[in-house]
PDB file of C-alpha atoms and ligand atoms in Angstrom:
ATOM      1  CA  MET A   6     123.309 104.815  85.374  1.00  0.00           C
ATOM      2  CA  ILE A   7     122.704 102.476  87.647  1.00  0.00           C
ATOM      3  CA  ARG A   8     119.602  99.668  87.674  1.00  0.00           C
ATOM      4  CA  ILE A   9     118.202  99.313  91.067  1.00  0.00           C
ATOM      5  CA  ILE A  10     115.742  96.782  92.484  1.00  0.00           C
ATOM      6  CA  LEU A  11     114.081  98.020  95.797  1.00  0.00           C
ATOM      7  CA  LEU A  12     112.762  94.895  97.751  1.00  0.00           C
ATOM      8  CA  GLY A  13     110.697  94.810 100.703  1.00  0.00           C
ATOM      9  CA  PRO A  14     107.144  93.865 102.302  1.00  0.00           C
ATOM     10  CA  PRO A  15     104.224  96.026 101.436  1.00  0.00           C
ATOM     11  CA  GLY A  16     104.759  99.220 103.542  1.00  0.00           C
ATOM     12  CA  ALA A  17     108.559  99.303 103.843  1.00  0.00           C
ATOM     13  CA  GLY A  18     108.444 102.758 101.737  1.00  0.00           C
ATOM     14  CA  LYS A  19     109.435 101.226  98.659  1.00  0.00           C
ATOM     15  CA  GLY A  20     107.345 104.009  96.619  1.00  0.00           C
ATOM     16  CA  THR A  21     108.006 106.914  98.735  1.00  0.00           C
ATOM     17  CA  GLN A  22     112.012 105.907  98.424  1.00  0.00           C
ATOM     18  CA  SER A  23     111.253 104.879  94.638  1.00  0.00           C
ATOM     19  CA  VAL A  24     109.763 108.383  93.937  1.00  0.00           C
ATOM     20  CA  LYS A  25     112.688 110.321  95.597  1.00  0.00           C
ATOM     21  CA  LEU A  26     115.793 108.203  94.185  1.00  0.00           C
ATOM     22  CA  ALA A  27     114.431 108.713  90.944  1.00  0.00           C
ATOM     23  CA  GLN A  28     114.343 112.271  91.288  1.00  0.00           C
ATOM     24  CA  GLN A  29     117.786 112.531  92.939  1.00  0.00           C
ATOM     25  CA  LEU A  30     119.142 109.955  90.235  1.00  0.00           C
ATOM     26  CA  SER A  31     116.846 111.155  87.264  1.00  0.00           C
ATOM     27  CA  LEU A  32     115.772 107.769  86.567  1.00  0.00           C
ATOM     28  CA  PRO A  33     112.311 106.412  85.898  1.00  0.00           C
ATOM     29  CA  HIS A  34     110.536 104.722  88.501  1.00  0.00           C
ATOM     30  CA  ILE A  35     108.834 101.554  87.564  1.00  0.00           C
ATOM     31  CA  SER A  36     106.352 100.122  89.894  1.00  0.00           C
ATOM     32  CA  THR A  37     104.433  97.028  88.787  1.00  0.00           C
ATOM     33  CA  GLY A  38     101.894  98.221  91.548  1.00  0.00           C
ATOM     34  CA  ASP A  39     101.359 101.360  90.048  1.00  0.00           C
ATOM     35  CA  LEU A  40     101.528 100.095  86.533  1.00  0.00           C
ATOM     36  CA  LEU A  41      98.775  97.587  87.326  1.00  0.00           C
ATOM     37  CA  ARG A  42      96.468 100.157  89.095  1.00  0.00           C
ATOM     38  CA  GLN A  43      96.610 102.504  85.567  1.00  0.00           C
ATOM     39  CA  ASN A  44      95.329  99.289  83.690  1.00  0.00           C
ATOM     40  CA  VAL A  45      92.844  99.022  86.079  1.00  0.00           C
ATOM     41  CA  LYS A  46      91.447 102.237  85.873  1.00  0.00           C
ATOM     42  CA  ASP A  47      91.867 102.699  81.881  1.00  0.00           C
ATOM     43  CA  GLY A  48      89.840  99.125  82.112  1.00  0.00           C
ATOM     44  CA  THR A  49      92.342  97.655  79.681  1.00  0.00           C
ATOM     45  CA  GLU A  50      91.817  93.748  79.270  1.00  0.00           C
ATOM     46  CA  LEU A  51      95.017  93.437  81.812  1.00  0.00           C
ATOM     47  CA  GLY A  52      93.387  95.767  84.219  1.00  0.00           C
ATOM     48  CA  LYS A  53      90.110  93.596  84.344  1.00  0.00           C
ATOM     49  CA  GLU A  54      92.103  90.109  84.632  1.00  0.00           C
ATOM     50  CA  ALA A  55      94.342  91.904  87.376  1.00  0.00           C
ATOM     51  CA  LYS A  56      91.653  93.832  89.476  1.00  0.00           C
ATOM     52  CA  ASP A  57      90.301  90.714  91.645  1.00  0.00           C
ATOM     53  CA  TYR A  58      93.626  89.723  92.511  1.00  0.00           C
ATOM     54  CA  MET A  59      94.709  92.688  93.700  1.00  0.00           C
ATOM     55  CA  ASN A  60      91.804  93.657  95.995  1.00  0.00           C
ATOM     56  CA  LYS A  61      92.327  89.924  97.440  1.00  0.00           C
ATOM     57  CA  GLY A  62      96.034  91.186  97.896  1.00  0.00           C
ATOM     58  CA  GLN A  63      97.137  88.357  95.763  1.00  0.00           C
ATOM     59  CA  LEU A  64      99.726  88.069  93.201  1.00  0.00           C
ATOM     60  CA  VAL A  65      98.579  88.856  89.964  1.00  0.00           C
ATOM     61  CA  PRO A  66      99.715  85.700  87.497  1.00  0.00           C
ATOM     62  CA  ASP A  67     103.516  86.271  86.422  1.00  0.00           C
ATOM     63  CA  GLU A  68     102.865  85.643  83.194  1.00  0.00           C
ATOM     64  CA  LEU A  69     100.329  88.977  83.001  1.00  0.00           C
ATOM     65  CA  VAL A  70     102.896  91.104  84.835  1.00  0.00           C
ATOM     66  CA  ALA A  71     105.457  89.812  82.843  1.00  0.00           C
ATOM     67  CA  GLN A  72     103.752  90.772  79.404  1.00  0.00           C
ATOM     68  CA  MET A  73     103.210  94.610  81.101  1.00  0.00           C
ATOM     69  CA  LEU A  74     106.876  94.830  81.964  1.00  0.00           C
ATOM     70  CA  VAL A  75     108.372  93.280  78.602  1.00  0.00           C
ATOM     71  CA  LYS A  76     106.447  96.299  77.284  1.00  0.00           C
ATOM     72  CA  ARG A  77     107.806  99.024  79.768  1.00  0.00           C
ATOM     73  CA  PHE A  78     111.479  97.721  79.343  1.00  0.00           C
ATOM     74  CA  GLY A  79     111.005  98.468  75.462  1.00  0.00           C
ATOM     75  CA  MET A  80     110.708 102.034  76.254  1.00  0.00           C
ATOM     76  CA  ASP A  81     113.576 104.408  75.578  1.00  0.00           C
ATOM     77  CA  ASP A  82     113.824 105.914  79.044  1.00  0.00           C
ATOM     78  CA  VAL A  83     115.171 103.038  80.968  1.00  0.00           C
ATOM     79  CA  LYS A  84     118.175 102.829  78.911  1.00  0.00           C
ATOM     80  CA  GLY A  85     119.847 105.040  81.279  1.00  0.00           C
ATOM     81  CA  GLY A  86     119.091 102.734  84.413  1.00  0.00           C
ATOM     82  CA  PHE A  87     115.716 102.662  86.385  1.00  0.00           C
ATOM     83  CA  ILE A  88     114.395 102.312  89.656  1.00  0.00           C
ATOM     84  CA  LEU A  89     112.172  98.999  89.905  1.00  0.00           C
ATOM     85  CA  ASP A  90     109.611  98.501  92.612  1.00  0.00           C
ATOM     86  CA  GLY A  91     107.507  95.916  93.236  1.00  0.00           C
ATOM     87  CA  TYR A  92     109.103  93.449  91.303  1.00  0.00           C
ATOM     88  CA  PRO A  93     110.190  90.636  91.396  1.00  0.00           C
ATOM     89  CA  ARG A  94     107.842  89.153  94.219  1.00  0.00           C
ATOM     90  CA  ASN A  95     108.989  85.676  93.547  1.00  0.00           C
ATOM     91  CA  ILE A  96     112.276  83.707  92.058  1.00  0.00           C
ATOM     92  CA  ASN A  97     110.243  82.863  88.930  1.00  0.00           C
ATOM     93  CA  GLN A  98     109.710  86.530  88.248  1.00  0.00           C
ATOM     94  CA  ALA A  99     113.519  87.177  89.362  1.00  0.00           C
ATOM     95  CA  LYS A 100     114.236  84.610  86.602  1.00  0.00           C
ATOM     96  CA  THR A 101     111.821  86.342  83.968  1.00  0.00           C
ATOM     97  CA  LEU A 102     113.354  89.683  84.765  1.00  0.00           C
ATOM     98  CA  ASP A 103     116.938  88.553  84.506  1.00  0.00           C
ATOM     99  CA  GLY A 104     115.751  87.125  80.945  1.00  0.00           C
ATOM    100  CA  ILE A 105     113.861  90.482  79.796  1.00  0.00           C
ATOM    101  CA  LEU A 106     117.067  92.680  80.593  1.00  0.00           C
ATOM    102  CA  LYS A 107     119.610  90.275  78.941  1.00  0.00           C
ATOM    103  CA  ASP A 108     117.480  90.259  75.810  1.00  0.00           C
ATOM    104  CA  LYS A 109     118.447  93.946  75.987  1.00  0.00           C
ATOM    105  CA  LYS A 110     121.891  93.858  77.189  1.00  0.00           C
ATOM    106  CA  MET A 111     121.198  94.998  80.184  1.00  0.00           C
ATOM    107  CA  ALA A 112     121.567  93.524  84.287  1.00  0.00           C
ATOM    108  CA  ILE A 113     120.395  94.467  87.751  1.00  0.00           C
ATOM    109  CA  ASP A 114     123.378  96.422  89.429  1.00  0.00           C
ATOM    110  CA  MET A 115     121.960  96.444  93.146  1.00  0.00           C
ATOM    111  CA  VAL A 116     118.968  95.268  94.948  1.00  0.00           C
ATOM    112  CA  ILE A 117     118.395  96.865  98.222  1.00  0.00           C
ATOM    113  CA  TYR A 118     116.150  95.163 100.646  1.00  0.00           C
ATOM    114  CA  LEU A 119     114.011  97.251 102.806  1.00  0.00           C
ATOM    115  CA  ASP A 120     113.908  95.069 106.028  1.00  0.00           C
ATOM    116  CA  THR A 121     110.651  96.311 107.886  1.00  0.00           C
ATOM    117  CA  SER A 122     108.650  94.874 111.209  1.00  0.00           C
ATOM    118  CA  ASP A 123     104.948  94.000 110.910  1.00  0.00           C
ATOM    119  CA  VAL A 124     103.879  96.377 113.105  1.00  0.00           C
ATOM    120  CA  VAL A 125     105.392  99.125 111.169  1.00  0.00           C
ATOM    121  CA  ILE A 126     104.054  97.584 107.971  1.00  0.00           C
ATOM    122  CA  ILE A 127     100.378  97.505 109.069  1.00  0.00           C
ATOM    123  CA  GLN A 128     100.562 101.181 110.663  1.00  0.00           C
ATOM    124  CA  ARG A 129     101.564 102.532 107.485  1.00  0.00           C
ATOM    125  CA  LEU A 130      99.484 100.687 105.072  1.00  0.00           C
ATOM    126  CA  SER A 131      96.351 101.505 107.114  1.00  0.00           C
ATOM    127  CA  GLY A 132      97.223 105.399 107.161  1.00  0.00           C
ATOM    128  CA  ARG A 133      98.238 105.247 103.739  1.00  0.00           C
ATOM    129  CA  LEU A 134      96.912 107.749 101.356  1.00  0.00           C
ATOM    130  CA  VAL A 135      97.112 107.580  97.548  1.00  0.00           C
ATOM    131  CA  CYS A 136      96.797 110.239  94.726  1.00  0.00           C
ATOM    132  CA  SER A 137      94.470 109.362  92.183  1.00  0.00           C
ATOM    133  CA  SER A 138      96.341 111.588  89.442  1.00  0.00           C
ATOM    134  CA  CYS A 139     100.206 110.858  89.932  1.00  0.00           C
ATOM    135  CA  ALA A 140     100.031 108.207  92.545  1.00  0.00           C
ATOM    136  CA  ALA A 141     102.297 109.757  95.003  1.00  0.00           C
ATOM    137  CA  ASN A 142     102.065 108.589  98.446  1.00  0.00           C
ATOM    138  CA  PHE A 143     101.283 110.716 101.779  1.00  0.00           C
ATOM    139  CA  HIS A 144      99.952 109.175 105.551  1.00  0.00           C
ATOM    140  CA  LYS A 145      97.062 110.427 107.338  1.00  0.00           C
ATOM    141  CA  THR A 146      99.561 110.948 110.468  1.00  0.00           C
ATOM    142  CA  ASN A 147     103.055 110.366 109.624  1.00  0.00           C
ATOM    143  CA  MET A 148     103.258 112.061 106.047  1.00  0.00           C
ATOM    144  CA  PRO A 149      99.683 114.280 106.116  1.00  0.00           C
ATOM    145  CA  PRO A 150      99.203 116.331 102.993  1.00  0.00           C
ATOM    146  CA  LYS A 151      99.145 120.185 103.563  1.00  0.00           C
ATOM    147  CA  VAL A 152      95.367 120.185 102.792  1.00  0.00           C
ATOM    148  CA  SER A 153      93.673 117.469 104.058  1.00  0.00           C
ATOM    149  CA  GLY A 154      92.720 114.845 101.003  1.00  0.00           C
ATOM    150  CA  VAL A 155      94.523 116.861  98.254  1.00  0.00           C
ATOM    151  CA  CYS A 156      97.913 115.945  96.738  1.00  0.00           C
ATOM    152  CA  ASP A 157     100.718 118.281  97.631  1.00  0.00           C
ATOM    153  CA  LEU A 158     102.329 117.911  94.195  1.00  0.00           C
ATOM    154  CA  CYS A 159      99.670 117.829  91.650  1.00  0.00           C
ATOM    155  CA  LYS A 160      96.285 118.577  93.318  1.00  0.00           C
ATOM    156  CA  GLY A 161      95.013 115.511  92.658  1.00  0.00           C
ATOM    157  CA  LYS A 162      92.319 113.342  95.052  1.00  0.00           C
ATOM    158  CA  LEU A 163      93.553 111.065  97.579  1.00  0.00           C
ATOM    159  CA  TYR A 164      92.285 108.152  98.237  1.00  0.00           C
ATOM    160  CA  GLN A 165      92.687 105.004 100.430  1.00  0.00           C
ATOM    161  CA  ARG A 166      93.656 101.762  98.361  1.00  0.00           C
ATOM    162  CA  THR A 167      90.954  99.156  98.489  1.00  0.00           C
ATOM    163  CA  ASP A 168      94.018  96.345  99.493  1.00  0.00           C
ATOM    164  CA  ASP A 169      94.989  98.802 102.246  1.00  0.00           C
ATOM    165  CA  LYS A 170      92.320  97.222 104.566  1.00  0.00           C
ATOM    166  CA  GLU A 171      94.096  95.411 107.706  1.00  0.00           C
ATOM    167  CA  GLU A 172      92.487  91.995 106.579  1.00  0.00           C
ATOM    168  CA  THR A 173      93.770  92.133 103.068  1.00  0.00           C
ATOM    169  CA  ILE A 174      97.313  93.843 104.727  1.00  0.00           C
ATOM    170  CA  LYS A 175      97.531  90.620 106.703  1.00  0.00           C
ATOM    171  CA  ASN A 176      97.199  88.256 103.568  1.00  0.00           C
ATOM    172  CA  ARG A 177      99.413  90.624 101.479  1.00  0.00           C
ATOM    173  CA  ILE A 178     102.130  90.164 104.334  1.00  0.00           C
ATOM    174  CA  VAL A 179     101.842  86.073 104.382  1.00  0.00           C
ATOM    175  CA  VAL A 180     102.023  86.019 100.626  1.00  0.00           C
ATOM    176  CA  TYR A 181     105.032  88.243 100.562  1.00  0.00           C
ATOM    177  CA  LYS A 182     106.657  85.861 103.204  1.00  0.00           C
ATOM    178  CA  ASN A 183     106.036  83.258 101.634  1.00  0.00           C
ATOM    179  CA  GLU A 184     108.422  84.130  98.663  1.00  0.00           C
ATOM    180  CA  VAL A 185     110.728  86.721  99.844  1.00  0.00           C
ATOM    181  CA  ALA A 186     113.676  84.319 101.573  1.00  0.00           C
ATOM    182  CA  ALA A 187     113.898  82.652  98.298  1.00  0.00           C
ATOM    183  CA  LEU A 188     114.737  85.819  96.599  1.00  0.00           C
ATOM    184  CA  ILE A 189     116.750  87.163  98.976  1.00  0.00           C
ATOM    185  CA  LYS A 190     119.081  84.271  98.546  1.00  0.00           C
ATOM    186  CA  TYR A 191     118.572  84.544  94.784  1.00  0.00           C
ATOM    187  CA  TYR A 192     120.434  87.823  95.011  1.00  0.00           C
ATOM    188  CA  GLN A 193     122.607  87.261  98.032  1.00  0.00           C
ATOM    189  CA  ASP A 194     124.366  84.440  96.060  1.00  0.00           C
ATOM    190  CA  SER A 195     124.703  86.843  92.990  1.00  0.00           C
ATOM    191  CA  ASN A 196     126.473  89.427  95.738  1.00  0.00           C
ATOM    192  CA  LYS A 197     123.917  92.133  94.762  1.00  0.00           C
ATOM    193  CA  LEU A 198     121.452  92.653  97.959  1.00  0.00           C
ATOM    194  CA  HIS A 199     121.999  95.292 100.265  1.00  0.00           C
ATOM    195  CA  SER A 200     119.688  95.017 103.358  1.00  0.00           C
ATOM    196  CA  LEU A 201     118.865  98.359 105.166  1.00  0.00           C
ATOM    197  CA  ASN A 202     116.547  98.518 108.298  1.00  0.00           C
ATOM    198  CA  ALA A 203     113.630 100.425 107.165  1.00  0.00           C
ATOM    199  CA  ASP A 204     111.549 100.729 110.092  1.00  0.00           C
ATOM    200  CA  GLY A 205     112.877 104.816 110.996  1.00  0.00           C
ATOM    201  CA  ASP A 206     112.904 107.970 109.266  1.00  0.00           C
ATOM    202  CA  ALA A 207     112.502 107.646 105.510  1.00  0.00           C
ATOM    203  CA  GLY A 208     115.255 110.666 105.293  1.00  0.00           C
ATOM    204  CA  ILE A 209     117.835 108.571 107.307  1.00  0.00           C
ATOM    205  CA  VAL A 210     116.701 105.211 105.115  1.00  0.00           C
ATOM    206  CA  LEU A 211     116.981 107.463 101.737  1.00  0.00           C
ATOM    207  CA  ASN A 212     120.300 108.811 102.375  1.00  0.00           C
ATOM    208  CA  LYS A 213     121.794 105.145 103.252  1.00  0.00           C
ATOM    209  CA  ILE A 214     120.108 104.076  99.910  1.00  0.00           C
ATOM    210  CA  MET A 215     121.785 107.268  98.057  1.00  0.00           C
ATOM    211  CA  GLU A 216     125.321 106.386  99.816  1.00  0.00           C
ATOM    212  CA  LEU A 217     124.608 102.938  98.082  1.00  0.00           C
ATOM    213  CA  ALA A 218     123.560 103.944  94.915  1.00  0.00           C
ATOM    214  CA  LYS A 219     126.814 105.713  94.541  1.00  0.00           C
ATOM    215  CA  GLU A 220     129.325 102.622  95.686  1.00  0.00           C
ATOM    216  CA  ASN A 221     127.536 100.857  93.406  1.00  0.00           C
ATOM    217  CA  ASP A 222     127.251 102.731  90.462  1.00  0.00           C
ATOM    218  CA  PRO A 223     128.937 100.444  87.508  1.00  0.00           C
ATOM    219  CA  LEU A 224     130.140 103.961  85.838  1.00  0.00           C
ATOM    220  CA  LYS A 225     131.769 105.111  88.962  1.00  0.00           C
ATOM    221  CA  VAL A 226     135.405 106.254  88.412  1.00  0.00           C
TER     222      VAL A 226
HETATM  223  P1  AMP B  27     101.784  97.111  95.238  1.00  0.00           P
HETATM  224  O1  AMP B  27     101.573  98.904  94.915  1.00  0.00           O
HETATM  225  O2  AMP B  27     103.506  96.655  94.895  1.00  0.00           O
HETATM  226  O3  AMP B  27     101.777  97.020  96.586  1.00  0.00           O
HETATM  227  O4  AMP B  27     101.167  96.099  94.382  1.00  0.00           O
HETATM  228  C1  AMP B  27      99.467  95.862  94.554  1.00  0.00           C
HETATM  229  C2  AMP B  27      99.314  94.974  94.513  1.00  0.00           C
HETATM  230  O5  AMP B  27      99.702  94.777  92.810  1.00  0.00           O
HETATM  231  C3  AMP B  27      99.590  93.677  94.553  1.00  0.00           C
HETATM  232  O6  AMP B  27      99.214  93.131  95.594  1.00  0.00           O
HETATM  233  C4  AMP B  27      99.360  92.539  93.659  1.00  0.00           C
HETATM  234  O7  AMP B  27      97.984  91.749  93.437  1.00  0.00           O
HETATM  235  C5  AMP B  27      99.698  93.382  92.119  1.00  0.00           C
HETATM  236  N1  AMP B  27     101.170  93.091  92.021  1.00  0.00           N
HETATM  237  C6  AMP B  27     102.214  94.316  91.941  1.00  0.00           C
HETATM  238  N2  AMP B  27     103.325  93.755  91.725  1.00  0.00           N
HETATM  239  C7  AMP B  27     103.298  92.457  91.348  1.00  0.00           C
HETATM  240  C8  AMP B  27     104.270  91.662  90.779  1.00  0.00           C
HETATM  241  N3  AMP B  27     105.255  91.896  90.486  1.00  0.00           N
HETATM  242  N4  AMP B  27     103.661  90.284  90.715  1.00  0.00           N
HETATM  243  C9  AMP B  27     102.317  89.833  90.937  1.00  0.00           C
HETATM  244  N5  AMP B  27     101.519  90.750  91.492  1.00  0.00           N
HETATM  245  C10 AMP B  27     101.661  92.208  91.895  1.00  0.00           C
END
């Protein structure tokens, strides 16, 4: 039972690591990016409002994302813990999250910051492929699917995200950097932050995260 936030730039491997962590710890993976993309795909009101911001690499307004999260945290599966990926992205969101969780008598146990260099971010994002059906991530060269264009897990069709174009990637890095220092300080001040270098092999990073998760599990004897 642990509540973890994975923090880091786009391309840090938050999605990839979250999926594996969620499997290993049997916890739900909550990705605000995935939830928003699902809304866009389903053509919901939220999806219609969010779409343009997402395509430009800008943040969707805090209020819209907060409403979506309140709904998600109202579901039963989060009671035993969760892996949160892509949220918070600024201090206002961090405070909103604390408020949402407090209402439900929960709190974050640990924040893992995946520190990643710009060169690695651009290389990872420009080659990223995403499954249109289950949202699993692959990479054209680092982690190619067994069959080109087809998801290994569910056989869904792989696509390149519209915001994974070089110009938009650069904008997303700028947006990210404007906000991250304050977020890091926020979680350092509450003694929840653990920093890891995430430029290297995904398996090694995952092992380090698992060690931290074991050490910081509030139910650890
Ligand atoms: P991601 O899949 O985390 O890279 O998110 C893709 C896009 O969804 C971002 O570039 C934003 O436009 C939007 N998004 C995801 N999470 C958030 C968030 N916490 N706040 C605002 N916008 C978000």
